[in-house]
JSON list of C-alpha atoms in Angstrom, two decimals:
[
{"chain": "A", "resi": 1, "resn": "MET", "atom": "CA", "xyz": [-12.83, 0.76, -15.86]},
{"chain": "A", "resi": 2, "resn": "PRO", "atom": "CA", "xyz": [-13.88, -0.74, -12.54]},
{"chain": "A", "resi": 3, "resn": "GLY", "atom": "CA", "xyz": [-16.54, 1.64, -11.29]},
{"chain": "A", "resi": 4, "resn": "ASP", "atom": "CA", "xyz": [-15.94, 1.65, -7.55]},
{"chain": "A", "resi": 5, "resn": "LEU", "atom": "CA", "xyz": [-12.32, 1.55, -6.43]},
{"chain": "A", "resi": 6, "resn": "ALA", "atom": "CA", "xyz": [-13.34, 1.04, -2.79]},
{"chain": "A", "resi": 7, "resn": "ALA", "atom": "CA", "xyz": [-15.42, -2.03, -3.70]},
{"chain": "A", "resi": 8, "resn": "LEU", "atom": "CA", "xyz": [-12.63, -3.36, -5.93]},
{"chain": "A", "resi": 9, "resn": "THR", "atom": "CA", "xyz": [-10.13, -2.86, -3.10]},
{"chain": "A", "resi": 10, "resn": "VAL", "atom": "CA", "xyz": [-12.32, -4.82, -0.67]},
{"chain": "A", "resi": 11, "resn": "GLU", "atom": "CA", "xyz": [-12.89, -7.63, -3.17]},
{"chain": "A", "resi": 12, "resn": "VAL", "atom": "CA", "xyz": [-9.21, -7.94, -4.15]},
{"chain": "A", "resi": 13, "resn": "GLY", "atom": "CA", "xyz": [-8.16, -7.72, -0.48]},
{"chain": "A", "resi": 14, "resn": "ALA", "atom": "CA", "xyz": [-10.48, -10.57, 0.45]},
{"chain": "A", "resi": 15, "resn": "ARG", "atom": "CA", "xyz": [-9.22, -12.75, -2.40]},
{"chain": "A", "resi": 16, "resn": "LEU", "atom": "CA", "xyz": [-5.61, -12.07, -1.43]},
{"chain": "A", "resi": 17, "resn": "ALA", "atom": "CA", "xyz": [-6.34, -12.88, 2.23]},
{"chain": "A", "resi": 18, "resn": "ASP", "atom": "CA", "xyz": [-7.68, -16.27, 1.14]},
{"chain": "A", "resi": 19, "resn": "LEU", "atom": "CA", "xyz": [-4.28, -16.90, -0.47]},
{"chain": "A", "resi": 20, "resn": "GLY", "atom": "CA", "xyz": [-2.34, -15.70, 2.61]},
{"chain": "A", "resi": 21, "resn": "PHE", "atom": "CA", "xyz": [-1.40, -12.30, 1.19]},
{"chain": "A", "resi": 22, "resn": "GLU", "atom": "CA", "xyz": [-2.15, -8.68, 2.08]},
{"chain": "A", "resi": 23, "resn": "LEU", "atom": "CA", "xyz": [-3.13, -5.97, -0.38]},
{"chain": "A", "resi": 24, "resn": "VAL", "atom": "CA", "xyz": [-0.56, -3.20, 0.09]},
{"chain": "A", "resi": 25, "resn": "ASP", "atom": "CA", "xyz": [-1.67, -0.93, -2.75]},
{"chain": "A", "resi": 26, "resn": "ILE", "atom": "CA", "xyz": [-3.97, -0.91, -5.75]},
{"chain": "A", "resi": 27, "resn": "ARG", "atom": "CA", "xyz": [-3.92, 1.54, -8.65]},
{"chain": "A", "resi": 28, "resn": "VAL", "atom": "CA", "xyz": [-6.34, 1.61, -11.54]},
{"chain": "A", "resi": 29, "resn": "GLY", "atom": "CA", "xyz": [-5.63, 3.52, -14.73]},
{"chain": "A", "resi": 30, "resn": "GLY", "atom": "CA", "xyz": [-5.46, 3.07, -18.45]},
{"chain": "A", "resi": 31, "resn": "SER", "atom": "CA", "xyz": [-8.51, 3.75, -20.59]},
{"chain": "A", "resi": 32, "resn": "ALA", "atom": "CA", "xyz": [-12.08, 2.53, -20.81]},
{"chain": "A", "resi": 33, "resn": "ALA", "atom": "CA", "xyz": [-10.99, 0.27, -23.68]},
{"chain": "A", "resi": 34, "resn": "ARG", "atom": "CA", "xyz": [-8.04, -1.22, -21.77]},
{"chain": "A", "resi": 35, "resn": "VAL", "atom": "CA", "xyz": [-7.96, -0.92, -18.00]},
{"chain": "A", "resi": 36, "resn": "ARG", "atom": "CA", "xyz": [-4.62, -1.20, -16.17]},
{"chain": "A", "resi": 37, "resn": "ILE", "atom": "CA", "xyz": [-4.76, -2.63, -12.64]},
{"chain": "A", "resi": 38, "resn": "GLN", "atom": "CA", "xyz": [-1.56, -2.50, -10.59]},
{"chain": "A", "resi": 39, "resn": "ILE", "atom": "CA", "xyz": [-1.50, -4.46, -7.36]},
{"chain": "A", "resi": 40, "resn": "ARG", "atom": "CA", "xyz": [1.25, -4.64, -4.74]},
{"chain": "A", "resi": 41, "resn": "ILE", "atom": "CA", "xyz": [1.16, -7.54, -2.32]},
{"chain": "A", "resi": 42, "resn": "ASP", "atom": "CA", "xyz": [2.93, -8.70, 0.81]},
{"chain": "A", "resi": 43, "resn": "TRP", "atom": "CA", "xyz": [2.56, -11.68, 3.10]},
{"chain": "A", "resi": 44, "resn": "ARG", "atom": "CA", "xyz": [-0.30, -11.22, 5.56]},
{"chain": "A", "resi": 45, "resn": "ASP", "atom": "CA", "xyz": [2.03, -12.22, 8.36]},
{"chain": "A", "resi": 46, "resn": "ALA", "atom": "CA", "xyz": [5.10, -10.41, 7.02]},
{"chain": "A", "resi": 47, "resn": "VAL", "atom": "CA", "xyz": [8.35, -11.24, 8.76]},
{"chain": "A", "resi": 48, "resn": "PRO", "atom": "CA", "xyz": [11.82, -9.86, 8.00]},
{"chain": "A", "resi": 49, "resn": "GLY", "atom": "CA", "xyz": [13.64, -11.90, 5.37]},
{"chain": "A", "resi": 50, "resn": "ARG", "atom": "CA", "xyz": [10.49, -13.38, 3.84]},
{"chain": "A", "resi": 51, "resn": "GLY", "atom": "CA", "xyz": [9.90, -11.39, 0.70]},
{"chain": "A", "resi": 52, "resn": "ILE", "atom": "CA", "xyz": [7.52, -11.72, -2.19]},
{"chain": "A", "resi": 53, "resn": "THR", "atom": "CA", "xyz": [8.88, -13.86, -5.02]},
{"chain": "A", "resi": 54, "resn": "VAL", "atom": "CA", "xyz": [8.10, -13.95, -8.72]},
{"chain": "A", "resi": 55, "resn": "ALA", "atom": "CA", "xyz": [6.27, -17.23, -8.08]},
{"chain": "A", "resi": 56, "resn": "ASP", "atom": "CA", "xyz": [4.10, -15.51, -5.44]},
{"chain": "A", "resi": 57, "resn": "CYS", "atom": "CA", "xyz": [3.20, -12.77, -7.91]},
{"chain": "A", "resi": 58, "resn": "ALA", "atom": "CA", "xyz": [2.36, -15.38, -10.55]},
{"chain": "A", "resi": 59, "resn": "THR", "atom": "CA", "xyz": [0.11, -17.28, -8.13]},
{"chain": "A", "resi": 60, "resn": "VAL", "atom": "CA", "xyz": [-1.78, -14.12, -7.21]},
{"chain": "A", "resi": 61, "resn": "SER", "atom": "CA", "xyz": [-1.95, -12.97, -10.81]},
{"chain": "A", "resi": 62, "resn": "ARG", "atom": "CA", "xyz": [-3.50, -16.27, -11.97]},
{"chain": "A", "resi": 63, "resn": "ALA", "atom": "CA", "xyz": [-6.07, -16.22, -9.16]},
{"chain": "A", "resi": 64, "resn": "LEU", "atom": "CA", "xyz": [-7.07, -12.61, -9.78]},
{"chain": "A", "resi": 65, "resn": "GLN", "atom": "CA", "xyz": [-7.09, -13.04, -13.54]},
{"chain": "A", "resi": 66, "resn": "ALA", "atom": "CA", "xyz": [-9.53, -15.95, -13.25]},
{"chain": "A", "resi": 67, "resn": "TRP", "atom": "CA", "xyz": [-11.85, -13.82, -11.10]},
{"chain": "A", "resi": 68, "resn": "LEU", "atom": "CA", "xyz": [-11.52, -10.73, -13.34]},
{"chain": "A", "resi": 69, "resn": "ASP", "atom": "CA", "xyz": [-12.29, -12.80, -16.45]},
{"chain": "A", "resi": 70, "resn": "GLU", "atom": "CA", "xyz": [-15.30, -14.47, -14.82]},
{"chain": "A", "resi": 71, "resn": "SER", "atom": "CA", "xyz": [-16.74, -11.33, -13.21]},
{"chain": "A", "resi": 72, "resn": "GLY", "atom": "CA", "xyz": [-16.06, -8.91, -16.06]},
{"chain": "A", "resi": 73, "resn": "VAL", "atom": "CA", "xyz": [-15.25, -6.22, -13.48]},
{"chain": "A", "resi": 74, "resn": "ALA", "atom": "CA", "xyz": [-12.34, -4.90, -15.55]},
{"chain": "A", "resi": 75, "resn": "GLY", "atom": "CA", "xyz": [-14.01, -5.35, -18.93]},
{"chain": "A", "resi": 76, "resn": "ALA", "atom": "CA", "xyz": [-12.91, -7.59, -21.76]},
{"chain": "A", "resi": 77, "resn": "GLN", "atom": "CA", "xyz": [-9.45, -6.04, -22.19]},
{"chain": "A", "resi": 78, "resn": "TYR", "atom": "CA", "xyz": [-7.29, -5.28, -19.18]},
{"chain": "A", "resi": 79, "resn": "VAL", "atom": "CA", "xyz": [-3.68, -5.40, -18.01]},
{"chain": "A", "resi": 80, "resn": "LEU", "atom": "CA", "xyz": [-3.04, -6.86, -14.56]},
{"chain": "A", "resi": 81, "resn": "GLU", "atom": "CA", "xyz": [0.31, -6.19, -12.88]},
{"chain": "A", "resi": 82, "resn": "VAL", "atom": "CA", "xyz": [1.12, -7.88, -9.56]},
{"chain": "A", "resi": 83, "resn": "SER", "atom": "CA", "xyz": [4.33, -7.03, -7.73]},
{"chain": "A", "resi": 84, "resn": "SER", "atom": "CA", "xyz": [5.98, -6.86, -4.33]},
{"chain": "A", "resi": 85, "resn": "PRO", "atom": "CA", "xyz": [5.70, -3.62, -2.37]},
{"chain": "A", "resi": 86, "resn": "GLY", "atom": "CA", "xyz": [9.42, -3.01, -2.91]},
{"chain": "A", "resi": 87, "resn": "ILE", "atom": "CA", "xyz": [11.97, -1.60, -0.52]},
{"chain": "A", "resi": 88, "resn": "GLU", "atom": "CA", "xyz": [10.38, 1.87, -0.59]},
{"chain": "A", "resi": 89, "resn": "ARG", "atom": "CA", "xyz": [6.96, 0.34, 0.00]},
{"chain": "A", "resi": 90, "resn": "PRO", "atom": "CA", "xyz": [3.73, 2.31, 0.17]},
{"chain": "A", "resi": 91, "resn": "VAL", "atom": "CA", "xyz": [2.25, 3.10, 3.57]},
{"chain": "A", "resi": 92, "resn": "ARG", "atom": "CA", "xyz": [-1.50, 3.43, 3.04]},
{"chain": "A", "resi": 93, "resn": "ARG", "atom": "CA", "xyz": [-3.66, 1.99, 5.81]},
{"chain": "A", "resi": 94, "resn": "ARG", "atom": "CA", "xyz": [-3.67, 2.30, 9.57]},
{"chain": "A", "resi": 95, "resn": "GLU", "atom": "CA", "xyz": [-2.11, -1.15, 10.00]},
{"chain": "A", "resi": 96, "resn": "HIS", "atom": "CA", "xyz": [0.78, -0.10, 7.74]},
{"chain": "A", "resi": 97, "resn": "TRP", "atom": "CA", "xyz": [1.42, 3.00, 9.85]},
{"chain": "A", "resi": 98, "resn": "GLU", "atom": "CA", "xyz": [1.34, 0.85, 13.01]},
{"chain": "A", "resi": 99, "resn": "ARG", "atom": "CA", "xyz": [3.75, -1.72, 11.55]},
{"chain": "A", "resi": 100, "resn": "PHE", "atom": "CA", "xyz": [6.33, 0.93, 10.64]},
{"chain": "A", "resi": 101, "resn": "VAL", "atom": "CA", "xyz": [6.38, 3.11, 13.78]},
{"chain": "A", "resi": 102, "resn": "GLY", "atom": "CA", "xyz": [9.90, 4.47, 14.15]},
{"chain": "A", "resi": 103, "resn": "ARG", "atom": "CA", "xyz": [10.60, 4.43, 10.41]},
{"chain": "A", "resi": 104, "resn": "ASP", "atom": "CA", "xyz": [10.92, 7.45, 8.14]},
{"chain": "A", "resi": 105, "resn": "VAL", "atom": "CA", "xyz": [8.43, 8.15, 5.36]},
{"chain": "A", "resi": 106, "resn": "GLN", "atom": "CA", "xyz": [8.07, 10.55, 2.49]},
{"chain": "A", "resi": 107, "resn": "VAL", "atom": "CA", "xyz": [4.47, 11.73, 2.57]},
{"chain": "A", "resi": 108, "resn": "ARG", "atom": "CA", "xyz": [2.34, 14.33, 0.84]},
{"chain": "A", "resi": 109, "resn": "LEU", "atom": "CA", "xyz": [0.20, 16.20, 3.36]},
{"chain": "A", "resi": 110, "resn": "ARG", "atom": "CA", "xyz": [-2.76, 18.37, 2.48]},
{"chain": "A", "resi": 111, "resn": "GLY", "atom": "CA", "xyz": [-1.69, 22.00, 2.83]},
{"chain": "A", "resi": 112, "resn": "ARG", "atom": "CA", "xyz": [1.97, 21.16, 3.53]},
{"chain": "A", "resi": 113, "resn": "GLY", "atom": "CA", "xyz": [3.19, 19.45, 0.38]},
{"chain": "A", "resi": 114, "resn": "ARG", "atom": "CA", "xyz": [5.66, 16.57, 0.40]},
{"chain": "A", "resi": 115, "resn": "ILE", "atom": "CA", "xyz": [7.70, 16.08, 3.59]},
{"chain": "A", "resi": 116, "resn": "ARG", "atom": "CA", "xyz": [10.02, 13.54, 5.15]},
{"chain": "A", "resi": 117, "resn": "ALA", "atom": "CA", "xyz": [9.00, 12.53, 8.66]},
{"chain": "A", "resi": 118, "resn": "THR", "atom": "CA", "xyz": [9.37, 9.83, 11.29]},
{"chain": "A", "resi": 119, "resn": "ILE", "atom": "CA", "xyz": [6.29, 7.83, 12.28]},
{"chain": "A", "resi": 120, "resn": "VAL", "atom": "CA", "xyz": [6.10, 8.41, 16.04]},
{"chain": "A", "resi": 121, "resn": "ARG", "atom": "CA", "xyz": [2.89, 6.56, 16.94]},
{"chain": "A", "resi": 122, "resn": "VAL", "atom": "CA", "xyz": [-0.64, 5.71, 15.89]},
{"chain": "A", "resi": 123, "resn": "PRO", "atom": "CA", "xyz": [-3.07, 6.65, 18.69]},
{"chain": "A", "resi": 124, "resn": "ASP", "atom": "CA", "xyz": [-5.49, 3.92, 19.78]},
{"chain": "A", "resi": 125, "resn": "GLY", "atom": "CA", "xyz": [-9.05, 4.28, 18.57]},
{"chain": "A", "resi": 126, "resn": "ARG", "atom": "CA", "xyz": [-8.30, 7.11, 16.16]},
{"chain": "A", "resi": 127, "resn": "ASP", "atom": "CA", "xyz": [-7.57, 7.04, 12.45]},
{"chain": "A", "resi": 128, "resn": "GLU", "atom": "CA", "xyz": [-4.60, 9.35, 12.85]},
{"chain": "A", "resi": 129, "resn": "VAL", "atom": "CA", "xyz": [-0.83, 9.12, 12.78]},
{"chain": "A", "resi": 130, "resn": "VAL", "atom": "CA", "xyz": [1.66, 11.20, 14.77]},
{"chain": "A", "resi": 131, "resn": "LEU", "atom": "CA", "xyz": [4.64, 12.34, 12.70]},
{"chain": "A", "resi": 132, "resn": "ARG", "atom": "CA", "xyz": [7.83, 14.25, 13.49]},
{"chain": "A", "resi": 133, "resn": "PRO", "atom": "CA", "xyz": [9.04, 16.14, 10.40]},
{"chain": "A", "resi": 134, "resn": "ALA", "atom": "CA", "xyz": [12.73, 15.61, 9.62]},
{"chain": "A", "resi": 135, "resn": "GLY", "atom": "CA", "xyz": [14.98, 18.03, 11.45]},
{"chain": "A", "resi": 136, "resn": "GLY", "atom": "CA", "xyz": [12.21, 19.09, 13.81]},
{"chain": "A", "resi": 137, "resn": "THR", "atom": "CA", "xyz": [11.26, 18.33, 17.37]},
{"chain": "A", "resi": 138, "resn": "GLU", "atom": "CA", "xyz": [7.54, 19.10, 17.23]},
{"chain": "A", "resi": 139, "resn": "GLU", "atom": "CA", "xyz": [5.08, 16.37, 16.41]},
{"chain": "A", "resi": 140, "resn": "ILE", "atom": "CA", "xyz": [2.10, 16.77, 14.10]},
{"chain": "A", "resi": 141, "resn": "VAL", "atom": "CA", "xyz": [-1.10, 14.74, 14.15]},
{"chain": "A", "resi": 142, "resn": "VAL", "atom": "CA", "xyz": [-2.41, 13.84, 10.71]},
{"chain": "A", "resi": 143, "resn": "PRO", "atom": "CA", "xyz": [-5.58, 11.95, 9.72]},
{"chain": "A", "resi": 144, "resn": "VAL", "atom": "CA", "xyz": [-4.47, 8.80, 7.88]},
{"chain": "A", "resi": 145, "resn": "ALA", "atom": "CA", "xyz": [-6.79, 9.75, 5.00]},
{"chain": "A", "resi": 146, "resn": "GLU", "atom": "CA", "xyz": [-4.86, 13.01, 4.52]},
{"chain": "A", "resi": 147, "resn": "ALA", "atom": "CA", "xyz": [-1.43, 11.33, 4.39]},
{"chain": "A", "resi": 148, "resn": "ARG", "atom": "CA", "xyz": [-1.19, 10.78, 0.63]},
{"chain": "A", "resi": 149, "resn": "ASP", "atom": "CA", "xyz": [1.34, 8.77, -1.36]},
{"chain": "A", "resi": 150, "resn": "ALA", "atom": "CA", "xyz": [3.39, 7.83, 1.71]},
{"chain": "A", "resi": 151, "resn": "THR", "atom": "CA", "xyz": [6.39, 5.57, 1.13]},
{"chain": "A", "resi": 152, "resn": "LEU", "atom": "CA", "xyz": [9.07, 4.25, 3.43]},
{"chain": "A", "resi": 153, "resn": "VAL", "atom": "CA", "xyz": [12.40, 6.02, 3.15]},
{"chain": "A", "resi": 154, "resn": "VAL", "atom": "CA", "xyz": [15.47, 3.89, 2.59]},
{"chain": "A", "resi": 155, "resn": "ASP", "atom": "CA", "xyz": [18.88, 5.08, 3.77]},
{"chain": "A", "resi": 156, "resn": "TRP", "atom": "CA", "xyz": [20.79, 4.03, 0.66]},
{"chain": "A", "resi": 157, "resn": "ASN", "atom": "CA", "xyz": [24.12, 4.74, 2.39]},
{"chain": "A", "resi": 158, "resn": "ALA", "atom": "CA", "xyz": [23.34, 2.01, 4.94]},
{"chain": "A", "resi": 159, "resn": "VAL", "atom": "CA", "xyz": [22.28, -0.57, 2.33]}
]
């Protein structure tokens, strides 16, 4: 398995940026004999109505596969999955939180469990996000690193 997820994330992110894409999420699993790398991508300059296509995923997959084969980072046997972030997309990094201010998220918070909340703001110069839990009026300040497995909430009745 790739030894350092942080280093792999940086390397994949840089390669995606060269292609005009943004790394939304990366997951590594599987076994030592057959690593599974799941990557979600979006356009670096995402605009409403411009989604990720199957052709985009294929382009990214071919580029990353060539690098993975050449570098040996994932070993000789691996599975690479490239997909769009989806409608209930992950919210992982500060720039994601900033982009989706005003939207609702499901998020797992250390010591609080999984909650639904509205992203109120992301304070300048701090790696924190201000959330308002659903049904509440008080805001909570959470370090971005402690907001785990956050995903946008979709109002399926409005879709």
